[in-house]
Amino acid sequence: MLTKREQDIREQVQIVTMDALVPKDHILRLVDEAIDFDFIYDLVKDRYCTDNGRPSLDPVVLIKLPVIQYLCGIRSMRQTIRDVEVNIAYRWFLGLDFNEPVP
């Protein structure tokens, strides 16, 4: 018997947390539990001006991008950015929401 969906569910709205969508044993979840990346802010704070200039990109995100690239075997940064745009686990690791642009 051929079964056909009667409705298109791609436009369906659901309430879900990003945390629930990332498997508990995902490599990036394990890395996030093992490493506290907040030390990066202390290392770079003297490189940023507090009273003028453009808003900066989060330095932790800039460090986590190559971590994703290395751990997931992605060959280029451009491909990494494209993958972050569609991969919920990568967005979760970087702390980006669904609609936030990838730096």
XYZ file of N, CA, C and O in Angstrom:
412
model
N 0.841 -1.178 0.000
C 0.000 0.000 0.000
C 0.883 1.237 0.000
O 1.818 1.338 0.794
N 0.594 2.157 -0.863
C 1.336 3.402 -0.964
C 0.737 4.418 -0.005
O -0.443 4.709 -0.050
N 1.582 4.930 0.875
C 1.123 5.925 1.836
C 1.670 7.280 1.430
O 2.856 7.423 1.154
N 0.785 8.252 1.399
C 1.189 9.610 1.045
C 0.766 10.547 2.159
O -0.353 10.472 2.656
N 1.674 11.444 2.540
C 1.332 12.427 3.571
C 0.320 13.410 3.011
O 0.482 13.917 1.908
N -0.659 13.712 3.829
C -1.717 14.615 3.399
C -1.344 16.080 3.580
O -1.876 16.945 2.929
N -0.403 16.349 4.499
C -0.045 17.744 4.748
C 1.464 17.905 4.775
O 2.190 16.972 5.067
N 1.898 19.087 4.464
C 3.321 19.401 4.480
C 3.675 19.901 5.880
O 3.184 20.936 6.320
N 4.520 19.173 6.591
C 4.829 19.534 7.980
C 6.059 20.431 8.091
O 6.444 20.812 9.179
N 6.672 20.799 6.980
C 7.879 21.612 7.032
C 7.636 23.008 7.582
O 8.549 23.638 8.094
N 6.427 23.507 7.469
C 6.092 24.843 7.970
C 5.488 24.793 9.373
O 5.040 25.798 9.892
N 5.467 23.625 9.966
C 4.877 23.447 11.286
C 5.706 24.147 12.354
O 6.932 24.100 12.333
N 5.036 24.789 13.299
C 5.698 25.471 14.403
C 5.652 24.568 15.630
O 4.588 24.063 16.000
N 6.818 24.367 16.238
C 6.898 23.558 17.447
C 7.766 24.269 18.456
O 8.678 25.011 18.087
N 7.498 24.017 19.712
C 8.342 24.560 20.769
C 9.285 23.441 21.211
O 8.847 22.385 21.672
N 10.575 23.698 21.026
C 11.592 22.712 21.367
C 12.863 23.452 21.765
O 13.139 24.542 21.260
N 13.629 22.897 22.657
C 14.901 23.509 23.031
C 16.020 22.923 22.163
O 15.960 21.757 21.758
N 17.015 23.739 21.901
C 18.160 23.241 21.138
C 18.871 22.139 21.923
O 19.381 21.189 21.339
N 18.877 22.263 23.234
C 19.530 21.268 24.077
C 18.907 19.881 23.888
O 19.605 18.876 23.898
N 17.601 19.847 23.691
C 16.919 18.567 23.493
C 17.241 17.945 22.135
O 17.113 16.732 21.965
N 17.662 18.751 21.178
C 17.943 18.250 19.836
C 19.366 17.715 19.675
O 19.651 17.022 18.702
N 20.245 18.034 20.617
C 21.636 17.564 20.534
C 21.767 16.295 21.372
O 21.486 16.315 22.573
N 22.171 15.188 20.767
C 22.309 13.930 21.519
C 23.275 14.076 22.700
O 24.261 14.809 22.636
N 22.971 13.380 23.767
C 23.787 13.462 24.992
C 25.216 12.973 24.775
O 26.127 13.382 25.474
N 25.439 12.102 23.803
C 26.778 11.564 23.561
C 27.473 12.217 22.358
O 28.482 11.715 21.876
N 26.949 13.340 21.893
C 27.568 14.040 20.755
C 28.951 14.552 21.155
O 29.151 15.030 22.265
N 29.917 14.462 20.255
C 31.301 14.846 20.544
C 31.403 16.305 21.004
O 32.177 16.622 21.908
N 30.617 17.187 20.418
C 30.700 18.598 20.803
C 30.121 18.832 22.194
O 30.576 19.710 22.918
N 29.145 18.040 22.580
C 28.619 18.137 23.947
C 29.689 17.683 24.948
O 29.879 18.291 25.993
N 30.402 16.633 24.599
C 31.468 16.133 25.474
C 32.602 17.154 25.598
O 33.145 17.362 26.687
N 32.957 17.801 24.495
C 33.996 18.839 24.522
C 33.533 20.019 25.368
O 34.297 20.561 26.169
N 32.277 20.406 25.209
C 31.741 21.540 25.965
C 31.740 21.259 27.472
O 31.975 22.166 28.267
N 31.496 20.016 27.846
C 31.536 19.650 29.261
C 32.964 19.603 29.794
O 33.212 19.903 30.957
N 33.922 19.245 28.945
C 35.303 19.073 29.380
C 36.098 20.373 29.422
O 37.011 20.513 30.234
N 35.761 21.331 28.563
C 36.552 22.555 28.451
C 35.671 23.765 28.736
O 34.620 23.934 28.118
N 36.126 24.600 29.645
C 35.464 25.877 29.904
C 36.188 26.935 29.075
O 37.301 27.326 29.394
N 35.553 27.382 28.013
C 36.182 28.299 27.073
C 36.218 29.744 27.562
O 36.715 30.619 26.852
N 35.735 30.017 28.750
C 35.723 31.391 29.270
C 37.124 31.962 29.479
O 37.290 33.176 29.527
N 38.134 31.116 29.588
C 39.503 31.609 29.763
C 39.963 32.448 28.570
O 40.860 33.277 28.692
N 39.330 32.256 27.427
C 39.703 32.993 26.221
C 39.455 34.486 26.395
O 40.234 35.314 25.922
N 38.386 34.849 27.107
C 38.088 36.262 27.323
C 39.230 36.962 28.064
O 39.590 38.089 27.738
N 39.814 36.277 29.047
C 40.937 36.859 29.780
C 42.174 37.004 28.897
O 42.937 37.956 29.034
N 42.370 36.068 27.995
C 43.538 36.116 27.122
C 43.469 37.241 26.096
O 44.506 37.764 25.678
N 42.265 37.633 25.683
C 42.138 38.604 24.594
C 41.601 39.968 25.028
O 41.497 40.866 24.202
N 41.311 40.141 26.301
C 40.654 41.390 26.707
C 41.500 42.633 26.441
O 40.963 43.699 26.156
N 42.817 42.529 26.465
C 43.657 43.697 26.180
C 43.763 43.996 24.681
O 44.327 45.006 24.281
N 43.187 43.150 23.830
C 43.186 43.356 22.382
C 41.956 44.127 21.896
O 41.869 44.477 20.736
N 40.998 44.351 22.790
C 39.748 45.004 22.420
C 39.611 46.333 23.150
O 39.945 46.443 24.326
N 39.097 47.332 22.460
C 38.849 48.641 23.048
C 37.438 48.655 23.619
O 36.498 48.178 22.991
N 37.274 49.224 24.800
C 35.963 49.221 25.448
C 35.126 50.454 25.141
O 33.927 50.441 25.390
N 35.731 51.515 24.602
C 34.972 52.751 24.455
C 34.805 53.240 23.012
O 34.176 54.272 22.789
N 35.357 52.568 22.016
C 35.114 52.961 20.629
C 35.339 51.777 19.697
O 35.801 50.724 20.100
N 35.002 51.991 18.439
C 35.171 50.934 17.449
C 33.879 50.183 17.195
O 32.865 50.410 17.832
N 33.940 49.281 16.254
C 32.782 48.467 15.902
C 32.593 47.346 16.913
O 33.545 46.913 17.563
N 31.371 46.839 17.014
C 31.164 45.673 17.872
C 31.982 44.484 17.354
O 32.093 44.286 16.145
N 32.544 43.743 18.257
C 33.406 42.627 17.854
C 32.611 41.330 17.757
O 31.496 41.224 18.252
N 33.222 40.354 17.117
C 32.692 38.998 17.143
C 33.153 38.351 18.445
O 34.236 38.659 18.950
N 32.349 37.466 18.971
C 32.700 36.787 20.207
C 33.955 35.943 19.985
O 33.969 35.058 19.120
N 35.041 36.198 20.737
C 36.280 35.443 20.515
C 36.137 33.956 20.796
O 36.827 33.140 20.180
N 35.234 33.578 21.690
C 35.025 32.154 21.960
C 34.435 31.470 20.725
O 34.832 30.359 20.376
N 33.515 32.132 20.061
C 32.946 31.574 18.831
C 34.034 31.415 17.778
O 34.086 30.399 17.073
N 34.931 32.392 17.685
C 36.010 32.319 16.699
C 36.983 31.179 16.988
O 37.600 30.639 16.074
N 37.127 30.814 18.249
C 37.989 29.680 18.616
C 37.251 28.358 18.415
O 37.830 27.359 17.981
N 35.954 28.351 18.703
C 35.180 27.112 18.585
C 34.958 26.687 17.129
O 34.804 25.499 16.861
N 34.950 27.629 16.201
C 34.760 27.274 14.790
C 35.836 26.306 14.281
O 35.506 25.279 13.684
N 37.132 26.583 14.508
C 38.140 25.600 14.072
C 38.074 24.283 14.859
O 38.461 23.246 14.340
N 37.571 24.329 16.088
C 37.391 23.086 16.850
C 36.360 22.208 16.146
O 36.570 20.999 15.977
N 35.249 22.802 15.733
C 34.243 22.065 14.970
C 34.857 21.517 13.687
O 34.674 20.344 13.345
N 35.602 22.359 12.996
C 36.221 21.961 11.733
C 37.126 20.748 11.934
O 37.063 19.785 11.168
N 37.945 20.778 12.965
C 38.887 19.687 13.215
C 38.167 18.406 13.641
O 38.406 17.332 13.087
N 37.291 18.524 14.637
C 36.639 17.337 15.182
C 35.698 16.658 14.197
O 35.515 15.443 14.244
N 35.113 17.425 13.315
C 34.135 16.878 12.375
C 34.733 16.597 11.001
O 34.017 16.192 10.083
N 36.027 16.834 10.851
C 36.717 16.487 9.612
C 36.302 17.320 8.417
O 36.280 16.824 7.290
N 35.999 18.584 8.670
C 35.614 19.481 7.576
C 36.892 20.092 7.008
O 37.736 20.578 7.751
N 37.030 20.120 5.704
C 38.285 20.519 5.076
C 38.503 22.014 4.937
O 39.634 22.458 4.822
N 37.431 22.816 4.927
C 37.626 24.246 4.728
C 36.746 25.042 5.690
O 35.713 24.562 6.143
N 37.165 26.274 5.962
C 36.384 27.128 6.846
C 35.076 27.535 6.182
O 34.058 27.662 6.841
N 35.094 27.730 4.874
C 33.850 28.063 4.175
C 32.825 26.945 4.314
O 31.646 27.183 4.520
N 33.290 25.715 4.182
C 32.378 24.584 4.350
C 31.911 24.491 5.800
O 30.765 24.153 6.071
N 32.789 24.803 6.749
C 32.407 24.806 8.156
C 31.280 25.802 8.403
O 30.291 25.480 9.069
N 31.403 26.996 7.858
C 30.370 28.018 8.017
C 29.056 27.543 7.404
O 27.984 27.697 8.008
N 29.115 26.946 6.224
C 27.895 26.433 5.593
C 27.266 25.338 6.444
O 26.035 25.266 6.565
N 28.084 24.483 7.040
C 27.561 23.410 7.883
C 26.960 23.952 9.178
O 25.958 23.432 9.657
N 27.573 24.982 9.748
C 27.035 25.587 10.966
C 25.651 26.186 10.703
O 24.783 26.158 11.569
N 25.451 26.688 9.496
C 24.156 27.278 9.153
C 23.017 26.276 9.249
O 21.888 26.655 9.526
N 23.283 24.995 9.053
C 22.215 23.999 9.017
C 22.303 22.927 10.104
O 21.375 22.147 10.266
N 23.381 22.878 10.851
C 23.560 21.821 11.843
C 23.243 22.355 13.249
O 23.933 23.245 13.753
N 22.243 21.780 13.884
C 21.804 22.234 15.204
C 22.884 22.001 16.258
O 23.092 22.841 17.135
N 23.596 20.894 16.192
C 24.639 20.610 17.182
C 25.758 21.645 17.107
O 26.277 22.086 18.140
N 26.129 22.055 15.898
C 27.165 23.070 15.744
C 26.685 24.398 16.312
O 27.429 25.088 17.001
N 25.434 24.764 16.009
C 24.873 26.014 16.538
C 24.819 25.975 18.060
O 25.109 26.950 18.725
N 24.427 24.835 18.608
C 24.364 24.679 20.065
C 25.740 24.893 20.676
O 25.894 25.607 21.664
N 26.766 24.279 20.100
C 28.130 24.383 20.605
C 28.628 25.825 20.571
O 29.296 26.289 21.487
N 28.275 26.551 19.514
C 28.708 27.943 19.372
C 27.853 28.915 20.183
O 28.228 30.074 20.353
N 26.701 28.464 20.659
C 25.816 29.348 21.409
C 24.988 30.250 20.511
O 24.563 31.320 20.932
N 24.746 29.826 19.281
C 23.949 30.600 18.337
C 22.516 30.079 18.341
O 22.295 28.872 18.426
N 21.544 30.985 18.210
C 20.165 30.530 18.115
C 19.835 30.176 16.666
O 20.670 30.273 15.773
N 18.598 29.756 16.431
C 18.202 29.316 15.106
C 18.333 30.390 14.040
O 18.650 30.100 12.891
N 18.039 31.634 14.406
C 17.989 32.719 13.418
C 19.231 33.591 13.391
O 19.329 34.492 12.567
N 20.166 33.361 14.289
C 21.364 34.207 14.378
C 22.316 33.868 13.231
O 22.594 32.707 12.957
N 22.822 34.911 12.555
C 23.763 34.629 11.459
C 25.092 34.078 11.986
O 25.534 34.411 13.072
N 25.711 33.247 11.186
C 27.014 32.675 11.546
C 28.074 33.714 11.227
O 28.073 34.303 10.159
N 28.991 33.973 12.166
C 30.029 34.986 11.893
C 30.960 34.567 10.764
O 31.138 33.431 10.490
